CSV table of C-alpha atoms and ligand atoms in Angstrom, one decimal:
chain,number,residue,atom,x,y,z
I,1,MET,CA,14.0,24.1,3.5
I,2,SER,CA,16.6,23.3,6.6
I,3,GLY,CA,16.2,23.3,10.4
I,4,HIS,CA,15.3,21.1,13.3
I,5,ARG,CA,11.9,20.5,14.6
I,6,THR,CA,11.2,18.8,17.9
I,7,THR,CA,8.0,17.4,19.0
I,8,LYS,CA,6.8,15.1,21.9
I,9,VAL,CA,5.1,13.0,18.9
I,10,LEU,CA,6.8,12.4,15.0
I,11,ILE,CA,4.2,10.4,13.0
I,12,ILE,CA,5.5,9.4,9.3
I,13,GLY,CA,3.0,8.1,7.4
I,14,SER,CA,-0.5,9.6,6.2
I,15,GLY,CA,-2.4,6.2,5.2
I,16,PRO,CA,-5.5,5.8,8.0
I,17,ALA,CA,-3.0,4.4,10.9
I,18,GLY,CA,-0.5,7.8,10.3
I,19,TYR,CA,-4.0,10.1,10.1
I,20,SER,CA,-5.8,8.1,13.1
I,21,ALA,CA,-2.8,8.0,15.8
I,22,GLY,CA,-2.6,12.4,14.1
I,23,VAL,CA,-5.9,12.8,15.5
I,24,TYR,CA,-5.8,10.5,18.7
I,25,ALA,CA,-2.4,12.3,19.7
I,26,SER,CA,-3.6,15.8,18.8
I,27,ARG,CA,-6.7,15.5,20.9
I,28,ALA,CA,-4.3,13.4,23.9
I,29,MET,CA,-2.7,17.1,24.0
I,30,LEU,CA,0.8,16.3,22.4
I,31,GLN,CA,0.8,18.4,19.3
I,32,PRO,CA,2.1,15.8,17.2
I,33,ILE,CA,4.2,16.4,13.8
I,34,LEU,CA,2.9,13.9,11.2
I,35,LEU,CA,5.5,13.7,7.6
I,36,GLN,CA,3.8,12.4,4.5
I,37,GLY,CA,5.6,11.2,2.0
I,38,ILE,CA,5.8,11.1,-1.6
I,39,GLU,CA,2.6,9.7,-1.7
I,40,PRO,CA,0.1,11.9,1.0
I,41,GLY,CA,-2.8,9.6,1.5
I,42,GLY,CA,-0.8,6.2,1.1
I,43,GLN,CA,-2.5,2.6,-1.0
I,44,LEU,CA,-5.7,4.3,-0.9
I,45,THR,CA,-5.4,7.0,-3.2
I,46,THR,CA,-4.4,4.4,-5.6
I,47,THR,CA,-8.3,3.2,-5.4
I,48,THR,CA,-11.3,4.2,-6.8
I,49,GLU,CA,-14.5,2.7,-4.6
I,50,VAL,CA,-14.3,2.1,-0.8
I,51,GLU,CA,-16.9,-0.1,0.1
I,52,ASN,CA,-16.3,-1.7,3.6
I,53,TRP,CA,-15.1,1.5,5.5
I,54,PRO,CA,-17.8,1.9,8.4
I,55,GLY,CA,-20.1,5.1,8.0
I,56,ASP,CA,-19.3,5.1,4.1
I,57,THR,CA,-21.3,2.0,1.9
I,58,SER,CA,-19.4,3.3,-0.7
I,59,VAL,CA,-16.6,6.9,-1.1
I,60,GLN,CA,-13.8,7.1,-3.7
I,61,GLY,CA,-10.2,6.7,-1.7
I,62,PRO,CA,-9.0,9.8,-2.5
I,63,ASP,CA,-11.7,11.6,-1.3
I,64,LEU,CA,-11.4,9.2,2.0
I,65,MET,CA,-8.2,10.1,2.4
I,66,VAL,CA,-8.5,13.9,2.1
I,67,ARG,CA,-11.2,14.0,4.5
I,68,MET,CA,-8.5,12.1,7.2
I,69,GLU,CA,-6.0,14.4,6.7
I,70,SER,CA,-8.8,17.6,6.9
I,71,HIS,CA,-9.8,15.4,10.4
I,72,ALA,CA,-6.1,15.2,11.4
I,73,ARG,CA,-5.4,18.9,10.7
I,74,ALA,CA,-8.6,20.0,12.4
I,75,MET,CA,-7.8,18.1,15.5
I,76,GLY,CA,-4.5,20.3,15.6
I,77,CYS,CA,-2.0,17.7,14.2
I,78,GLU,CA,0.7,19.2,12.4
I,79,ILE,CA,1.0,17.8,8.7
I,80,ILE,CA,4.0,18.6,6.8
I,81,GLN,CA,5.4,17.0,3.5
I,82,ASP,CA,8.8,15.8,3.5
I,83,GLN,CA,10.0,12.5,3.1
I,84,VAL,CA,12.2,10.7,5.6
I,85,THR,CA,15.3,9.6,4.3
I,86,ARG,CA,16.9,8.4,7.5
I,87,LEU,CA,15.8,7.2,10.9
I,88,GLU,CA,18.4,7.3,14.2
I,89,LEU,CA,16.3,5.1,16.8
I,90,GLY,CA,19.5,4.4,18.7
I,91,ASN,CA,19.1,7.1,21.4
I,92,ARG,CA,16.0,8.9,22.6
I,93,PRO,CA,15.3,11.6,21.4
I,94,PHE,CA,15.1,10.0,18.5
I,95,VAL,CA,16.3,11.9,15.4
I,96,ALA,CA,14.6,11.7,11.5
I,97,HIS,CA,16.2,13.2,8.8
I,98,GLY,CA,13.6,14.8,5.9
I,99,ASP,CA,14.1,15.2,2.5
I,100,SER,CA,14.2,18.8,3.0
I,101,GLY,CA,17.1,19.1,5.2
I,102,THR,CA,14.9,19.7,8.0
I,103,LEU,CA,15.8,17.1,11.3
I,104,TYR,CA,12.7,16.2,13.2
I,105,THR,CA,13.9,15.1,16.8
I,106,ALA,CA,10.9,13.4,19.1
I,107,PRO,CA,10.6,10.7,22.0
I,108,ALA,CA,8.4,8.8,20.9
I,109,ILE,CA,7.5,7.9,17.2
I,110,ILE,CA,4.9,6.7,15.4
I,111,LEU,CA,5.8,4.3,11.8
I,112,ALA,CA,2.7,4.1,9.7
I,113,THR,CA,4.5,4.2,6.4
I,114,GLY,CA,2.3,1.3,4.9
I,115,ALA,CA,3.0,-1.2,1.9
I,116,ARG,CA,3.5,-1.0,-1.7
I,117,ALA,CA,2.7,-3.1,-4.9
I,118,LYS,CA,5.2,-6.3,-5.1
I,119,TRP,CA,6.4,-6.9,-8.6
I,120,LEU,CA,6.9,-10.0,-10.0
I,121,GLY,CA,10.6,-9.2,-10.9
I,122,LEU,CA,10.9,-10.0,-14.5
I,123,GLU,CA,13.7,-8.4,-16.9
I,124,SER,CA,11.0,-7.4,-18.7
I,125,GLU,CA,8.1,-6.0,-16.7
I,126,GLU,CA,10.7,-3.8,-15.5
I,127,LYS,CA,11.6,-2.8,-19.5
I,128,PHE,CA,8.0,-1.6,-20.1
I,129,LYS,CA,7.2,-0.2,-16.4
I,130,GLY,CA,5.5,3.6,-17.5
I,131,PHE,CA,4.8,2.2,-20.8
I,132,GLY,CA,2.1,-0.8,-20.6
I,133,VAL,CA,2.9,-2.3,-17.6
I,134,SER,CA,1.9,-0.7,-14.3
I,135,ALA,CA,0.7,-1.5,-10.6
I,136,CYS,CA,-2.0,0.9,-10.4
I,137,ALA,CA,-5.2,0.8,-12.3
I,138,THR,CA,-6.8,3.9,-11.3
I,139,CYS,CA,-3.4,5.7,-11.9
I,140,ASP,CA,-2.9,4.1,-15.7
I,141,GLY,CA,-5.8,2.6,-16.7
I,142,PHE,CA,-6.6,5.6,-18.6
I,143,PHE,CA,-4.3,5.0,-21.3
I,144,PHE,CA,-6.0,1.6,-22.3
I,145,ARG,CA,-9.4,2.4,-23.8
I,146,ASP,CA,-11.0,-0.4,-26.0
I,147,GLN,CA,-7.6,-1.9,-25.9
I,148,GLU,CA,-6.9,-5.4,-24.2
I,149,ILE,CA,-5.8,-5.5,-20.6
I,150,VAL,CA,-4.3,-8.3,-18.9
I,151,VAL,CA,-4.2,-8.2,-14.7
I,152,ILE,CA,-1.9,-10.8,-12.9
I,153,GLY,CA,-3.3,-12.3,-9.6
I,154,GLY,CA,-5.9,-13.1,-8.0
I,155,GLY,CA,-6.6,-11.2,-4.5
I,156,ASN,CA,-9.0,-8.2,-3.8
I,157,THR,CA,-6.6,-6.0,-5.4
I,158,ALA,CA,-6.1,-8.1,-8.5
I,159,VAL,CA,-10.4,-8.2,-8.7
I,160,GLU,CA,-11.1,-4.8,-8.1
I,161,GLU,CA,-8.5,-3.8,-10.9
I,162,ALA,CA,-9.8,-5.8,-13.2
I,163,LEU,CA,-13.2,-4.7,-12.3
I,164,PHE,CA,-11.7,-1.1,-12.7
I,165,LEU,CA,-10.5,-1.5,-16.2
I,166,THR,CA,-13.6,-2.6,-17.4
I,167,ASN,CA,-14.5,1.3,-18.3
I,168,PHE,CA,-11.5,1.2,-20.3
I,169,ALA,CA,-10.4,-2.1,-22.0
I,170,SER,CA,-12.2,-4.2,-24.9
I,171,LYS,CA,-11.5,-6.6,-22.9
I,172,VAL,CA,-9.9,-7.8,-19.6
I,173,THR,CA,-8.4,-11.2,-19.0
I,174,LEU,CA,-7.2,-11.7,-15.0
I,175,VAL,CA,-4.4,-14.6,-15.1
I,176,HIS,CA,-4.4,-16.4,-12.2
I,177,ARG,CA,-1.8,-19.4,-10.9
I,178,ARG,CA,-4.3,-21.1,-9.2
I,179,ASP,CA,-7.9,-22.0,-10.0
I,180,SER,CA,-9.8,-20.4,-6.8
I,181,LEU,CA,-9.3,-16.5,-5.7
I,182,ARG,CA,-8.0,-14.7,-2.2
I,183,ALA,CA,-10.6,-11.7,-3.5
I,184,GLU,CA,-13.7,-11.5,-1.4
I,185,LYS,CA,-17.2,-13.3,-2.2
I,186,VAL,CA,-18.7,-10.2,-3.3
I,187,LEU,CA,-16.0,-9.1,-5.4
I,188,GLN,CA,-15.7,-12.9,-7.4
I,189,GLU,CA,-19.5,-12.4,-8.1
I,190,ARG,CA,-18.9,-9.0,-9.5
I,191,LEU,CA,-15.5,-10.5,-11.7
I,192,PHE,CA,-17.2,-13.8,-12.9
I,193,ALA,CA,-20.4,-12.1,-14.0
I,194,HIS,CA,-19.0,-9.2,-16.0
I,195,PRO,CA,-19.0,-9.8,-20.0
I,196,LYS,CA,-16.0,-8.0,-20.2
I,197,ILE,CA,-13.7,-10.3,-18.1
I,198,GLU,CA,-12.1,-13.6,-18.7
I,199,CYS,CA,-9.9,-15.7,-16.0
I,200,LEU,CA,-7.3,-18.0,-17.0
I,201,TRP,CA,-6.7,-20.4,-14.1
I,202,PHE,CA,-3.1,-22.1,-13.6
I,203,HIS,CA,-1.4,-19.2,-15.7
I,204,THR,CA,1.7,-17.6,-14.9
I,205,LEU,CA,3.5,-14.2,-17.1
I,206,GLU,CA,6.6,-15.3,-17.7
I,207,GLN,CA,7.1,-12.3,-19.9
I,208,VAL,CA,6.4,-8.9,-21.8
I,209,LEU,CA,6.4,-8.7,-25.3
I,210,GLY,CA,6.5,-5.5,-27.4
I,211,SER,CA,8.5,-2.7,-29.2
I,212,ASP,CA,11.0,-0.7,-29.0
I,213,ASN,CA,10.5,2.0,-30.5
I,214,PRO,CA,8.0,3.2,-29.7
I,215,ARG,CA,8.3,1.8,-25.8
I,216,GLY,CA,5.2,-0.4,-26.1
I,217,VAL,CA,3.5,-3.5,-24.7
I,218,GLU,CA,2.0,-6.0,-27.5
I,219,ALA,CA,1.1,-9.5,-26.0
I,220,VAL,CA,2.2,-11.2,-23.0
I,221,ALA,CA,4.0,-14.8,-22.7
I,222,LEU,CA,1.8,-16.8,-20.5
I,223,ARG,CA,2.8,-20.5,-19.2
I,224,ASN,CA,0.8,-23.3,-17.8
I,225,ILE,CA,1.8,-24.6,-14.4
I,226,GLU,CA,0.1,-27.7,-15.1
I,227,THR,CA,1.0,-28.7,-18.8
I,228,GLY,CA,4.3,-26.6,-19.2
I,229,GLU,CA,2.8,-25.5,-22.4
I,230,MET,CA,3.5,-21.8,-23.7
I,231,SER,CA,1.1,-19.7,-24.8
I,232,GLN,CA,0.5,-15.6,-26.4
I,233,ARG,CA,-1.9,-13.2,-26.0
I,234,PRO,CA,-2.3,-9.5,-27.3
I,235,ALA,CA,-2.7,-7.1,-24.4
I,236,LYS,CA,-1.6,-3.4,-24.3
I,237,GLY,CA,-1.7,-3.5,-21.0
I,238,VAL,CA,-0.2,-5.6,-18.5
I,239,PHE,CA,-1.7,-5.0,-14.4
I,240,ILE,CA,0.7,-6.9,-11.8
I,241,ALA,CA,-1.7,-7.3,-8.9
I,242,ILE,CA,0.1,-9.7,-6.5
I,243,GLY,CA,0.2,-7.8,-3.7
I,244,HIS,CA,2.3,-6.0,-1.2
I,245,SER,CA,5.7,-5.4,0.5
I,246,PRO,CA,5.7,-2.9,4.1
I,247,ALA,CA,7.8,-0.3,3.5
I,248,ASN,CA,10.0,-1.0,5.8
I,249,GLU,CA,13.4,0.7,4.7
I,250,LEU,CA,14.0,3.0,7.4
I,251,VAL,CA,13.7,1.0,10.0
I,252,ILE,CA,15.3,-2.4,8.7
I,253,ASP,CA,18.6,-2.5,10.3
I,254,SER,CA,17.3,-1.1,13.4
I,255,LEU,CA,13.7,-2.7,14.3
I,256,GLU,CA,12.6,-6.6,14.5
I,257,THR,CA,10.9,-7.7,11.1
I,258,HIS,CA,9.3,-11.2,10.5
I,259,LEU,CA,7.1,-13.0,7.8
I,260,GLY,CA,8.9,-10.7,4.9
I,261,GLY,CA,9.9,-7.7,6.2
I,262,TYR,CA,6.7,-6.8,8.7
I,263,VAL,CA,7.8,-4.9,11.9
I,264,VAL,CA,7.3,-6.5,15.2
I,265,THR,CA,5.0,-5.5,17.7
I,266,LYS,CA,4.2,-6.6,20.9
I,267,PRO,CA,1.0,-8.5,21.2
I,268,ASP,CA,-2.0,-6.7,22.0
I,269,SER,CA,0.0,-3.6,20.8
I,270,THR,CA,1.6,-1.4,18.7
I,271,GLU,CA,5.0,-1.0,21.2
I,272,THR,CA,8.4,-2.8,18.8
I,273,SER,CA,11.4,-3.5,19.7
I,274,ILE,CA,13.0,-0.3,20.6
I,275,PRO,CA,10.6,1.5,23.3
I,276,GLY,CA,9.1,4.8,22.6
I,277,VAL,CA,9.0,3.6,18.9
I,278,PHE,CA,5.7,2.2,17.5
I,279,ALA,CA,4.3,0.7,14.1
I,280,ALA,CA,0.7,0.6,12.8
I,281,GLY,CA,-0.8,-0.2,10.1
I,282,ASP,CA,0.4,-2.3,6.7
I,283,LEU,CA,4.2,-1.8,8.1
I,284,THR,CA,3.4,-4.6,10.8
I,285,ASP,CA,0.1,-5.7,9.7
I,286,HIS,CA,0.4,-8.8,8.0
I,287,ARG,CA,-2.9,-10.5,8.4
I,288,TYR,CA,-5.5,-8.1,7.8
I,289,ARG,CA,-4.6,-5.1,5.8
I,290,GLN,CA,-7.8,-3.3,5.6
I,291,ALA,CA,-8.1,0.5,6.1
I,292,VAL,CA,-10.2,0.0,9.1
I,293,THR,CA,-7.7,-2.3,11.1
I,294,SER,CA,-5.1,0.6,9.8
I,295,ALA,CA,-6.9,3.2,11.6
I,296,GLY,CA,-7.2,1.0,14.8
I,297,MET,CA,-4.0,0.8,14.9
I,298,GLY,CA,-2.8,4.4,14.5
I,299,CYS,CA,-5.5,4.8,17.8
I,300,MET,CA,-3.4,2.3,19.7
I,301,ALA,CA,-0.7,4.2,19.0
I,302,ALA,CA,-1.4,7.3,19.5
I,303,LEU,CA,-2.9,6.2,23.2
I,304,GLU,CA,0.6,3.9,23.7
I,305,ALA,CA,2.5,7.2,22.9
I,306,GLU,CA,0.9,9.0,25.0
I,307,ARG,CA,1.2,6.7,28.2
I,308,PHE,CA,4.6,6.4,27.1
I,309,LEU,CA,5.8,9.8,27.7
I,310,ALA,CA,2.8,10.1,31.0
I,311,GLU,CA,5.6,7.7,32.5
I,312,GLY,CA,8.2,10.4,32.1
I,313,ASN,CA,9.7,9.6,28.8
I,314,PHE,CA,10.1,13.2,28.1
I,315,SER,CA,13.6,14.4,27.0
I,316,GLN,CA,13.3,15.8,23.3
H,401,NAP,P1,-3.1,-10.4,-1.9
H,401,NAP,O1,-4.4,-10.8,-1.2
H,401,NAP,O2,-1.6,-11.2,-0.9
H,401,NAP,O3,-3.3,-11.3,-3.0
H,401,NAP,C1,-2.2,-11.2,-3.9
H,401,NAP,C2,-2.4,-12.6,-4.8
H,401,NAP,O4,-1.1,-12.6,-6.1
H,401,NAP,C3,-2.5,-14.1,-4.6
H,401,NAP,O5,-3.7,-14.5,-5.7
H,401,NAP,C4,-1.0,-14.7,-5.1
H,401,NAP,O6,-1.5,-16.0,-5.5
H,401,NAP,C5,-1.0,-13.7,-6.5
H,401,NAP,N1,0.4,-13.9,-6.8
H,401,NAP,C6,1.8,-13.9,-5.5
H,401,NAP,N2,2.6,-13.7,-6.1
H,401,NAP,C7,2.8,-14.0,-6.8
H,401,NAP,C8,3.9,-14.6,-8.2
H,401,NAP,N3,5.1,-14.5,-8.0
H,401,NAP,N4,3.5,-14.8,-9.0
H,401,NAP,C9,1.7,-14.9,-9.9
H,401,NAP,N5,0.8,-14.1,-8.7
H,401,NAP,C10,1.3,-14.1,-7.6
H,401,NAP,O7,-3.0,-8.8,-2.0
H,401,NAP,P2,-3.4,-7.8,-2.4
H,401,NAP,O8,-4.6,-8.3,-3.6
H,401,NAP,O9,-2.7,-6.7,-2.9
H,401,NAP,O10,-4.5,-7.5,-1.1
H,401,NAP,C11,-3.4,-7.1,-0.4
H,401,NAP,C12,-4.1,-7.5,1.6
H,401,NAP,O11,-5.1,-5.7,1.4
H,401,NAP,C13,-5.3,-7.9,1.5
H,401,NAP,O12,-5.7,-8.0,2.7
H,401,NAP,C14,-6.7,-7.6,1.3
H,401,NAP,O13,-7.3,-8.5,1.4
H,401,NAP,C15,-6.2,-6.1,0.7
H,401,NAP,N6,-7.6,-5.2,0.5
H,401,NAP,C16,-8.5,-4.9,0.5
H,401,NAP,C17,-9.1,-4.5,-0.3
H,401,NAP,C18,-10.7,-3.7,-0.1
H,401,NAP,O14,-10.9,-4.2,1.0
H,401,NAP,N7,-11.5,-4.2,-1.1
H,401,NAP,C19,-8.6,-4.2,-1.5
H,401,NAP,C20,-7.5,-4.2,-1.7
H,401,NAP,C21,-6.5,-5.2,-1.0
H,401,NAP,P3,-2.1,-17.4,-4.5
H,401,NAP,O15,-4.0,-16.8,-4.5
H,401,NAP,O16,-2.0,-18.0,-5.4
H,401,NAP,O17,-1.3,-16.9,-3.3
């Protein structure tokens, strides 16, 4: 597909921020176009149970995202699967280049590209990615039925992944560099009570050990950061859950960023350093990073885009 589409508001990203912006911009009669990338629904599609989305005591992350997408569509948001490869923000209307060859132009853009999992940067981690090393338990946990698994990290993601992996693994070892977790207390309680989970404090992953033919993980080499002592543990799966970084590649050279790449927005606003460009969700939020806060920011971005256009910034 190639061609040229124009819209008043272009929304890039399909997590809670993007879909909420789609709902609000549609109800403001702005006929927005929302572009989904290669992972429609974003990070929540790689989680299982979500227990902190208001109105649902428990909902599966992928189901929640399907509902959000349907809601945005029902309100009139046009949703297109097309990965944006380049954004021109130098002049208005702004131009987004889709992987399909289509050009999208709009006088207002809402960026909701989210964040993605961080890696440790070890050579052996890279070598065994997809062969036992993963950053997504819901995607890959199934492959480790009755095997020993190691999870690295101490935040919500690490604890949720460790708990989820007990559905498959014979044993899960959570390896953390400190002796306390960042994860919510309710998750910590579940973790500590689980008979299949062991926590290994003050340890870091130094190397993933495995075989070449067939390629696969056999063990991990760990370092005790208090004593410097090295040890090995058998493991068929290694899940890296050490946080996320903002997906800012499209705007890193054009928008102001801070704190490791988060897009700067004005206080109490989603306005970025370029008038008409709004940012919402994990791309800009280094503090809360919750589905509900992302959705709130998507709402703010749509309301601010509506006001921006109402002030006469129409050129398309
Ligand atoms: P996070 O809260 O930033 O935690 C990252 C963890 O990885 C920390 O424990 C950190 O250790 C550890 N870490 C970071 N770099 C490391 C390194 N190089 N080597 C070893 N360990 C390293 O990230 P997250 O768990 O992915 O969560 C991200 C955000 O999403 C958070 O705001 C979280 O609350 C939210 N989230 C919420 C839910 C939920 O509400 N159910 C689920 C998932 C995520 P230190 O503790 O020592 O810094």
